[in-house]
Structure formats: C-alpha cells, structure tokens
Amino acid sequence: MIPRDPAAPEPRLAALEPRPPSPLRPVDDDRFARRGLRLLLKRDDLIHPDLVGNKWRKLAPTLAAAAGRPVLTFGGAYSNHLRATAAAGRLLGFPTVGVVRGDELAGRPLNRSLERCAADGMRLVFVDRATYRAKGDPEVVARLLEDAPEGTVVVPEGGSGAAAVRGCAELGRELRGRADVVAVACGTGGTLAGLAAGLAPGQRALGVPVLRGGFLGAEVRALQTAAFGGPAGEWSLDDRFHFGGYGRTGPVLEAFAEDFAARHGVAVERLYVAKMLYALVALAEEGAFAPGTTVAAVVTGRPDPDGGRHA
C-alpha cells in the first residue's frame, strides 16, 4: 500500500480542491533592487477562493480532525477566520457557530463580512467583550456549548491551535532554500509559529504584528510549545507597523497599497498584507537586510471583493 503524502489534503478536504503549493513569484521593485535585495511574493492568496492562504493552512488539519462534526469558533465583526470557517461548513456540509466579539452588534444590521457568514449557514452568537476575553476559560466555553449542536468541536480564535500551527509548517517547507528571510503579517501568531518551524536552518521568519501591545512573542512561543514541544526555527517580530492597531489603516498605508498594486499588478489587502509589505520597504530603506538577501513576502489574503473591511 502506498502511504499518503502527509502534505496532501485529507480525502474529504480534497473535495474543496485546494491548490497548494502556492506560487512563488519574483517582483522587480527598485526599492529593493537598488540595495542589492531580491523580493519574492509567496501567493498564498491563490490557494482557494473561499479559504484563502493561511486560513486553508490553519483550518485543513483542524477540519480533518473534526471529521464532519459541528465547529464553534471565535472572531471579530470582520473576521477572515469566521468567513473561512463558515465557507468550509457550507462546502463540506457541517454546522458552524461563530462567537462574535461585541454584544452591541446583536441588534444591528449585519456588516458584509458577518452577512456572508450567515449566508453560508453560520449561526452567529454575539457576546460582550469581557466574555470574549475569557473565551479560553472552560466554564465560558461550556456555557457556549450548551446551545451548540451535540459533538461540537471548539476551534481557537484565528484557528491558531497546535494542529493549525503544524499545518502552517508546510508553508515553511515550501520555502526551504528559496529565500533568506520570509515575512508574514501576524494576528494571533499561528502562521508565524508554523512558518518558522518549517523553514530550513539559516532561514529566518519575520513577523509583522497588525495589533498593538507587544504581547505576540509570548503567544508565538506558547503556540510552538503546544505544537512542537518547544521553540522551533528562527523568527523575530517588528512591532512598529500596526498603523494604530487592529483594523486601522490611514492615508499613508492606503497610498502605499495603491502604489504597490500599480507597480506590480497585485491587489493588496489592507489590514494584514499592506502592513507587512510597508514594513519590508521600510526595513530595506533602513539597511536591515544585507546586500544579496532574498526576501519572500507571504500574501496571506486579498481585498474583499464586496468592498468590506478585512480583520
């Protein structure tokens, strides 16, 4: 019997027709070339139309383990993770429950992101911020599960559990020998934790947090411990490019994203990808990368075609 390729999708998930490995494409950008640097784009946004980029990598092992059981997970009002989970539920035929931060949203019309979740069959549960912050408390989880379907599997915010981190290690393995530094935008830190573990010795992962707070280093270390038993790979964080915090952009970032798209013909998602690309340009100008360095930027998402925000 021929063993299954561990990198291949589990048969049930293969019905979603994902397309890893994602393309790795060079871009000719004078802001890097004049400093002797090479820039590559790792186009994870092309893996699947509904489960884009790191969402596929995070969700695939979790959904395989869930084996068709209902899934309950967490996110903000504009969560990519909630949308991806809802889409997976629709495509694979399992119930989904989304616990949404902000009970004040319950009586308002749904934004486009949550509207899409509901259209894909997700039952939305709005909770106050104190309850949301305590979402890791077993008593809080137990209360949420009381109204969920029997056998419901709980998936962490952003999908960043140990299984998801191990799934993201495949991203690093796809980039072995292809770049010296691999940059990724960070929300919960799961993609960075897995990416760093999958890279080869001598390669480095760079995380660009899109939230304020400086807490992400501890989160990445905890995720690697849960997934691999301890630290894995070489990685670092640069906390300077959050543009005011989660969901914030502003005219400088908007202009940068428009310019990058015009230069390279790649639509730039604002809340994650634009911040990471802006960081790389700034770091190149600061001389943070030695001449001869190849830098790969992971494009983890794409702009919402409906014009809504991403978060």
PDB file of N, CA and C in Angstrom, residues 127-205:
ATOM      1  N   VAL A 127     -21.325  38.133  21.945  1.00  0.00           N
ATOM      2  CA  VAL A 127     -21.035  38.157  23.379  1.00  0.00           C
ATOM      3  C   VAL A 127     -20.341  39.461  23.738  1.00  0.00           C
ATOM      4  N   ASP A 128     -20.472  39.853  25.008  1.00  0.00           N
ATOM      5  CA  ASP A 128     -19.803  41.075  25.458  1.00  0.00           C
ATOM      6  C   ASP A 128     -18.300  40.858  25.490  1.00  0.00           C
ATOM      7  N   ARG A 129     -17.572  41.948  25.555  1.00  0.00           N
ATOM      8  CA  ARG A 129     -16.116  41.877  25.443  1.00  0.00           C
ATOM      9  C   ARG A 129     -15.464  41.148  26.613  1.00  0.00           C
ATOM     10  N   ALA A 130     -16.031  41.257  27.801  1.00  0.00           N
ATOM     11  CA  ALA A 130     -15.472  40.535  28.949  1.00  0.00           C
ATOM     12  C   ALA A 130     -15.586  39.029  28.741  1.00  0.00           C
ATOM     13  N   THR A 131     -16.738  38.585  28.252  1.00  0.00           N
ATOM     14  CA  THR A 131     -16.909  37.153  27.964  1.00  0.00           C
ATOM     15  C   THR A 131     -15.956  36.721  26.863  1.00  0.00           C
ATOM     16  N   TYR A 132     -15.809  37.569  25.854  1.00  0.00           N
ATOM     17  CA  TYR A 132     -14.930  37.211  24.736  1.00  0.00           C
ATOM     18  C   TYR A 132     -13.487  37.071  25.208  1.00  0.00           C
ATOM     19  N   ARG A 133     -13.044  37.979  26.075  1.00  0.00           N
ATOM     20  CA  ARG A 133     -11.668  37.888  26.582  1.00  0.00           C
ATOM     21  C   ARG A 133     -11.452  36.601  27.362  1.00  0.00           C
ATOM     22  N   ALA A 134     -12.527  36.075  27.958  1.00  0.00           N
ATOM     23  CA  ALA A 134     -12.431  34.847  28.766  1.00  0.00           C
ATOM     24  C   ALA A 134     -12.754  33.602  27.953  1.00  0.00           C
ATOM     25  N   LYS A 135     -12.641  33.688  26.638  1.00  0.00           N
ATOM     26  CA  LYS A 135     -13.058  32.575  25.782  1.00  0.00           C
ATOM     27  C   LYS A 135     -12.235  31.315  25.975  1.00  0.00           C
ATOM     28  N   GLY A 136     -11.084  31.431  26.636  1.00  0.00           N
ATOM     29  CA  GLY A 136     -10.301  30.236  26.941  1.00  0.00           C
ATOM     30  C   GLY A 136     -10.678  29.588  28.256  1.00  0.00           C
ATOM     31  N   ASP A 137     -11.554  30.221  29.035  1.00  0.00           N
ATOM     32  CA  ASP A 137     -11.996  29.693  30.321  1.00  0.00           C
ATOM     33  C   ASP A 137     -12.938  28.506  30.081  1.00  0.00           C
ATOM     34  N   PRO A 138     -12.663  27.345  30.661  1.00  0.00           N
ATOM     35  CA  PRO A 138     -13.517  26.177  30.437  1.00  0.00           C
ATOM     36  C   PRO A 138     -14.984  26.418  30.778  1.00  0.00           C
ATOM     37  N   GLU A 139     -15.258  27.222  31.808  1.00  0.00           N
ATOM     38  CA  GLU A 139     -16.652  27.490  32.174  1.00  0.00           C
ATOM     39  C   GLU A 139     -17.349  28.323  31.100  1.00  0.00           C
ATOM     40  N   VAL A 140     -16.650  29.288  30.541  1.00  0.00           N
ATOM     41  CA  VAL A 140     -17.220  30.101  29.462  1.00  0.00           C
ATOM     42  C   VAL A 140     -17.491  29.232  28.239  1.00  0.00           C
ATOM     43  N   VAL A 141     -16.522  28.390  27.901  1.00  0.00           N
ATOM     44  CA  VAL A 141     -16.693  27.511  26.745  1.00  0.00           C
ATOM     45  C   VAL A 141     -17.866  26.559  26.970  1.00  0.00           C
ATOM     46  N   ALA A 142     -17.971  26.033  28.189  1.00  0.00           N
ATOM     47  CA  ALA A 142     -19.065  25.114  28.494  1.00  0.00           C
ATOM     48  C   ALA A 142     -20.427  25.791  28.314  1.00  0.00           C
ATOM     49  N   ARG A 143     -20.538  27.065  28.734  1.00  0.00           N
ATOM     50  CA  ARG A 143     -21.804  27.789  28.558  1.00  0.00           C
ATOM     51  C   ARG A 143     -22.122  27.977  27.081  1.00  0.00           C
ATOM     52  N   LEU A 144     -21.095  28.292  26.287  1.00  0.00           N
ATOM     53  CA  LEU A 144     -21.324  28.483  24.861  1.00  0.00           C
ATOM     54  C   LEU A 144     -21.745  27.177  24.182  1.00  0.00           C
ATOM     55  N   LEU A 145     -21.208  26.071  24.666  1.00  0.00           N
ATOM     56  CA  LEU A 145     -21.521  24.777  24.059  1.00  0.00           C
ATOM     57  C   LEU A 145     -22.917  24.275  24.422  1.00  0.00           C
ATOM     58  N   GLU A 146     -23.513  24.846  25.476  1.00  0.00           N
ATOM     59  CA  GLU A 146     -24.848  24.406  25.880  1.00  0.00           C
ATOM     60  C   GLU A 146     -25.867  24.562  24.753  1.00  0.00           C
ATOM     61  N   ASP A 147     -25.715  25.631  23.968  1.00  0.00           N
ATOM     62  CA  ASP A 147     -26.659  25.893  22.880  1.00  0.00           C
ATOM     63  C   ASP A 147     -26.142  25.459  21.521  1.00  0.00           C
ATOM     64  N   ALA A 148     -24.973  24.822  21.501  1.00  0.00           N
ATOM     65  CA  ALA A 148     -24.389  24.368  20.238  1.00  0.00           C
ATOM     66  C   ALA A 148     -24.832  22.933  19.952  1.00  0.00           C
ATOM     67  N   PRO A 149     -24.745  22.489  18.701  1.00  0.00           N
ATOM     68  CA  PRO A 149     -25.107  21.102  18.381  1.00  0.00           C
ATOM     69  C   PRO A 149     -24.247  20.102  19.152  1.00  0.00           C
ATOM     70  N   GLU A 150     -24.795  18.939  19.401  1.00  0.00           N
ATOM     71  CA  GLU A 150     -24.068  17.900  20.120  1.00  0.00           C
ATOM     72  C   GLU A 150     -22.809  17.497  19.338  1.00  0.00           C
ATOM     73  N   GLY A 151     -21.735  17.303  20.088  1.00  0.00           N
ATOM     74  CA  GLY A 151     -20.476  16.881  19.466  1.00  0.00           C
ATOM     75  C   GLY A 151     -19.665  18.004  18.856  1.00  0.00           C
ATOM     76  N   THR A 152     -20.032  19.262  19.168  1.00  0.00           N
ATOM     77  CA  THR A 152     -19.348  20.411  18.565  1.00  0.00           C
ATOM     78  C   THR A 152     -17.875  20.465  18.968  1.00  0.00           C
ATOM     79  N   VAL A 153     -17.018  20.737  17.995  1.00  0.00           N
ATOM     80  CA  VAL A 153     -15.582  20.901  18.204  1.00  0.00           C
ATOM     81  C   VAL A 153     -15.279  22.389  18.323  1.00  0.00           C
ATOM     82  N   VAL A 154     -14.496  22.776  19.347  1.00  0.00           N
ATOM     83  CA  VAL A 154     -14.140  24.175  19.553  1.00  0.00           C
ATOM     84  C   VAL A 154     -12.798  24.462  18.884  1.00  0.00           C
ATOM     85  N   VAL A 155     -12.789  25.479  18.025  1.00  0.00           N
ATOM     86  CA  VAL A 155     -11.575  25.901  17.317  1.00  0.00           C
ATOM     87  C   VAL A 155     -11.171  27.277  17.850  1.00  0.00           C
ATOM     88  N   PRO A 156      -9.907  27.489  18.225  1.00  0.00           N
ATOM     89  CA  PRO A 156      -9.498  28.773  18.798  1.00  0.00           C
ATOM     90  C   PRO A 156      -9.664  29.938  17.829  1.00  0.00           C
ATOM     91  N   GLU A 157      -9.643  31.140  18.381  1.00  0.00           N
ATOM     92  CA  GLU A 157      -9.687  32.373  17.585  1.00  0.00           C
ATOM     93  C   GLU A 157      -8.575  32.349  16.549  1.00  0.00           C
ATOM     94  N   GLY A 158      -8.933  32.725  15.318  1.00  0.00           N
ATOM     95  CA  GLY A 158      -7.932  32.726  14.259  1.00  0.00           C
ATOM     96  C   GLY A 158      -7.534  31.339  13.794  1.00  0.00           C
ATOM     97  N   GLY A 159      -8.105  30.308  14.407  1.00  0.00           N
ATOM     98  CA  GLY A 159      -7.739  28.940  14.051  1.00  0.00           C
ATOM     99  C   GLY A 159      -6.382  28.514  14.558  1.00  0.00           C
ATOM    100  N   SER A 160      -5.776  29.317  15.467  1.00  0.00           N
ATOM    101  CA  SER A 160      -4.372  29.108  15.822  1.00  0.00           C
ATOM    102  C   SER A 160      -4.180  28.139  16.978  1.00  0.00           C
ATOM    103  N   GLY A 161      -4.610  26.903  16.818  1.00  0.00           N
ATOM    104  CA  GLY A 161      -4.286  25.854  17.769  1.00  0.00           C
ATOM    105  C   GLY A 161      -3.050  25.095  17.332  1.00  0.00           C
ATOM    106  N   ALA A 162      -2.696  24.075  18.098  1.00  0.00           N
ATOM    107  CA  ALA A 162      -1.481  23.304  17.787  1.00  0.00           C
ATOM    108  C   ALA A 162      -1.565  22.645  16.416  1.00  0.00           C
ATOM    109  N   ALA A 163      -2.740  22.095  16.075  1.00  0.00           N
ATOM    110  CA  ALA A 163      -2.880  21.449  14.762  1.00  0.00           C
ATOM    111  C   ALA A 163      -2.709  22.462  13.642  1.00  0.00           C
ATOM    112  N   ALA A 164      -3.261  23.663  13.834  1.00  0.00           N
ATOM    113  CA  ALA A 164      -3.137  24.703  12.817  1.00  0.00           C
ATOM    114  C   ALA A 164      -1.687  25.133  12.634  1.00  0.00           C
ATOM    115  N   VAL A 165      -0.965  25.256  13.726  1.00  0.00           N
ATOM    116  CA  VAL A 165       0.442  25.643  13.648  1.00  0.00           C
ATOM    117  C   VAL A 165       1.237  24.588  12.882  1.00  0.00           C
ATOM    118  N   ARG A 166       0.946  23.326  13.158  1.00  0.00           N
ATOM    119  CA  ARG A 166       1.636  22.260  12.407  1.00  0.00           C
ATOM    120  C   ARG A 166       1.259  22.317  10.931  1.00  0.00           C
ATOM    121  N   GLY A 167       0.017  22.710  10.623  1.00  0.00           N
ATOM    122  CA  GLY A 167      -0.371  22.877   9.224  1.00  0.00           C
ATOM    123  C   GLY A 167       0.397  23.986   8.545  1.00  0.00           C
ATOM    124  N   CYS A 168       0.656  25.068   9.275  1.00  0.00           N
ATOM    125  CA  CYS A 168       1.392  26.201   8.705  1.00  0.00           C
ATOM    126  C   CYS A 168       2.872  25.896   8.517  1.00  0.00           C
ATOM    127  N   ALA A 169       3.373  24.842   9.158  1.00  0.00           N
ATOM    128  CA  ALA A 169       4.769  24.465   8.937  1.00  0.00           C
ATOM    129  C   ALA A 169       5.008  24.084   7.487  1.00  0.00           C
ATOM    130  N   GLU A 170       3.960  23.621   6.799  1.00  0.00           N
ATOM    131  CA  GLU A 170       4.111  23.272   5.388  1.00  0.00           C
ATOM    132  C   GLU A 170       4.476  24.497   4.561  1.00  0.00           C
ATOM    133  N   LEU A 171       3.981  25.674   4.960  1.00  0.00           N
ATOM    134  CA  LEU A 171       4.359  26.918   4.286  1.00  0.00           C
ATOM    135  C   LEU A 171       5.860  27.109   4.339  1.00  0.00           C
ATOM    136  N   GLY A 172       6.459  26.885   5.496  1.00  0.00           N
ATOM    137  CA  GLY A 172       7.909  26.994   5.614  1.00  0.00           C
ATOM    138  C   GLY A 172       8.629  25.974   4.768  1.00  0.00           C
ATOM    139  N   ARG A 173       8.109  24.756   4.745  1.00  0.00           N
ATOM    140  CA  ARG A 173       8.762  23.707   3.949  1.00  0.00           C
ATOM    141  C   ARG A 173       8.719  24.040   2.461  1.00  0.00           C
ATOM    142  N   GLU A 174       7.647  24.665   2.018  1.00  0.00           N
ATOM    143  CA  GLU A 174       7.570  25.061   0.599  1.00  0.00           C
ATOM    144  C   GLU A 174       8.615  26.126   0.254  1.00  0.00           C
ATOM    145  N   LEU A 175       9.106  26.841   1.263  1.00  0.00           N
ATOM    146  CA  LEU A 175      10.047  27.933   1.027  1.00  0.00           C
ATOM    147  C   LEU A 175      11.494  27.570   1.351  1.00  0.00           C
ATOM    148  N   ARG A 176      11.744  26.329   1.698  1.00  0.00           N
ATOM    149  CA  ARG A 176      13.120  25.932   2.021  1.00  0.00           C
ATOM    150  C   ARG A 176      14.030  26.148   0.814  1.00  0.00           C
ATOM    151  N   GLY A 177      15.134  26.836   1.068  1.00  0.00           N
ATOM    152  CA  GLY A 177      16.104  27.090   0.022  1.00  0.00           C
ATOM    153  C   GLY A 177      15.704  28.148  -0.976  1.00  0.00           C
ATOM    154  N   ARG A 178      14.566  28.814  -0.763  1.00  0.00           N
ATOM    155  CA  ARG A 178      14.070  29.781  -1.741  1.00  0.00           C
ATOM    156  C   ARG A 178      14.279  31.230  -1.317  1.00  0.00           C
ATOM    157  N   ALA A 179      14.480  31.480  -0.040  1.00  0.00           N
ATOM    158  CA  ALA A 179      14.634  32.854   0.456  1.00  0.00           C
ATOM    159  C   ALA A 179      15.451  32.830   1.732  1.00  0.00           C
ATOM    160  N   ASP A 180      16.069  33.962   2.032  1.00  0.00           N
ATOM    161  CA  ASP A 180      16.828  34.092   3.281  1.00  0.00           C
ATOM    162  C   ASP A 180      15.930  34.533   4.431  1.00  0.00           C
ATOM    163  N   VAL A 181      15.019  35.459   4.125  1.00  0.00           N
ATOM    164  CA  VAL A 181      14.070  35.976   5.114  1.00  0.00           C
ATOM    165  C   VAL A 181      12.663  35.810   4.541  1.00  0.00           C
ATOM    166  N   VAL A 182      11.744  35.323   5.359  1.00  0.00           N
ATOM    167  CA  VAL A 182      10.342  35.166   4.945  1.00  0.00           C
ATOM    168  C   VAL A 182       9.477  35.978   5.903  1.00  0.00           C
ATOM    169  N   ALA A 183       8.741  36.929   5.351  1.00  0.00           N
ATOM    170  CA  ALA A 183       7.935  37.833   6.173  1.00  0.00           C
ATOM    171  C   ALA A 183       6.463  37.484   6.074  1.00  0.00           C
ATOM    172  N   VAL A 184       5.758  37.629   7.201  1.00  0.00           N
ATOM    173  CA  VAL A 184       4.321  37.372   7.232  1.00  0.00           C
ATOM    174  C   VAL A 184       3.674  38.331   8.231  1.00  0.00           C
ATOM    175  N   ALA A 185       2.476  38.809   7.901  1.00  0.00           N
ATOM    176  CA  ALA A 185       1.709  39.616   8.836  1.00  0.00           C
ATOM    177  C   ALA A 185       1.141  38.711   9.920  1.00  0.00           C
ATOM    178  N   CYS A 186       1.022  39.229  11.139  1.00  0.00           N
ATOM    179  CA  CYS A 186       0.609  38.406  12.276  1.00  0.00           C
ATOM    180  C   CYS A 186      -0.610  38.988  12.975  1.00  0.00           C
ATOM    181  N   GLY A 187      -1.602  38.129  13.212  1.00  0.00           N
ATOM    182  CA  GLY A 187      -2.727  38.480  14.058  1.00  0.00           C
ATOM    183  C   GLY A 187      -2.618  37.741  15.377  1.00  0.00           C
ATOM    184  N   THR A 188      -2.863  36.428  15.341  1.00  0.00           N
ATOM    185  CA  THR A 188      -2.738  35.606  16.542  1.00  0.00           C
ATOM    186  C   THR A 188      -1.372  34.927  16.655  1.00  0.00           C
ATOM    187  N   GLY A 189      -0.567  34.937  15.594  1.00  0.00           N
ATOM    188  CA  GLY A 189       0.787  34.394  15.652  1.00  0.00           C
ATOM    189  C   GLY A 189       0.924  32.957  15.193  1.00  0.00           C
ATOM    190  N   GLY A 190      -0.194  32.295  14.849  1.00  0.00           N
ATOM    191  CA  GLY A 190      -0.115  30.886  14.468  1.00  0.00           C
ATOM    192  C   GLY A 190       0.638  30.634  13.185  1.00  0.00           C
ATOM    193  N   THR A 191       0.431  31.493  12.182  1.00  0.00           N
ATOM    194  CA  THR A 191       1.130  31.295  10.909  1.00  0.00           C
ATOM    195  C   THR A 191       2.634  31.454  11.089  1.00  0.00           C
ATOM    196  N   LEU A 192       3.055  32.483  11.825  1.00  0.00           N
ATOM    197  CA  LEU A 192       4.479  32.690  12.080  1.00  0.00           C
ATOM    198  C   LEU A 192       5.072  31.502  12.826  1.00  0.00           C
ATOM    199  N   ALA A 193       4.360  30.995  13.834  1.00  0.00           N
ATOM    200  CA  ALA A 193       4.867  29.877  14.624  1.00  0.00           C
ATOM    201  C   ALA A 193       5.128  28.659  13.748  1.00  0.00           C
ATOM    202  N   GLY A 194       4.204  28.358  12.842  1.00  0.00           N
ATOM    203  CA  GLY A 194       4.396  27.216  11.968  1.00  0.00           C
ATOM    204  C   GLY A 194       5.409  27.477  10.872  1.00  0.00           C
ATOM    205  N   LEU A 195       5.341  28.653  10.262  1.00  0.00           N
ATOM    206  CA  LEU A 195       6.266  29.022   9.201  1.00  0.00           C
ATOM    207  C   LEU A 195       7.709  28.862   9.658  1.00  0.00           C
ATOM    208  N   ALA A 196       8.039  29.419  10.815  1.00  0.00           N
ATOM    209  CA  ALA A 196       9.420  29.358  11.309  1.00  0.00           C
ATOM    210  C   ALA A 196       9.871  27.919  11.506  1.00  0.00           C
ATOM    211  N   ALA A 197       8.950  27.078  11.983  1.00  0.00           N
ATOM    212  CA  ALA A 197       9.304  25.679  12.229  1.00  0.00           C
ATOM    213  C   ALA A 197       9.582  24.932  10.935  1.00  0.00           C
ATOM    214  N   GLY A 198       8.919  25.329   9.849  1.00  0.00           N
ATOM    215  CA  GLY A 198       9.080  24.621   8.594  1.00  0.00           C
ATOM    216  C   GLY A 198      10.277  25.043   7.772  1.00  0.00           C
ATOM    217  N   LEU A 199      10.831  26.224   8.053  1.00  0.00           N
ATOM    218  CA  LEU A 199      11.981  26.704   7.289  1.00  0.00           C
ATOM    219  C   LEU A 199      13.234  25.893   7.594  1.00  0.00           C
ATOM    220  N   ALA A 200      14.189  25.953   6.682  1.00  0.00           N
ATOM    221  CA  ALA A 200      15.457  25.243   6.857  1.00  0.00           C
ATOM    222  C   ALA A 200      16.395  26.052   7.752  1.00  0.00           C
ATOM    223  N   PRO A 201      17.391  25.397   8.369  1.00  0.00           N
ATOM    224  CA  PRO A 201      18.401  26.136   9.135  1.00  0.00           C
ATOM    225  C   PRO A 201      19.049  27.210   8.264  1.00  0.00           C
ATOM    226  N   GLY A 202      19.249  28.385   8.838  1.00  0.00           N
ATOM    227  CA  GLY A 202      19.826  29.504   8.106  1.00  0.00           C
ATOM    228  C   GLY A 202      18.792  30.444   7.532  1.00  0.00           C
ATOM    229  N   GLN A 203      17.548  30.006   7.456  1.00  0.00           N
ATOM    230  CA  GLN A 203      16.469  30.895   7.040  1.00  0.00           C
ATOM    231  C   GLN A 203      15.815  31.510   8.275  1.00  0.00           C
ATOM    232  N   ARG A 204      15.214  32.694   8.101  1.00  0.00           N
ATOM    233  CA  ARG A 204      14.605  33.399   9.232  1.00  0.00           C
ATOM    234  C   ARG A 204      13.210  33.864   8.863  1.00  0.00           C
ATOM    235  N   ALA A 205      12.288  33.704   9.786  1.00  0.00           N
ATOM    236  CA  ALA A 205      10.921  34.206   9.608  1.00  0.00           C
ATOM    237  C   ALA A 205      10.798  35.548  10.336  1.00  0.00           C
TER     238      ALA A 205
END
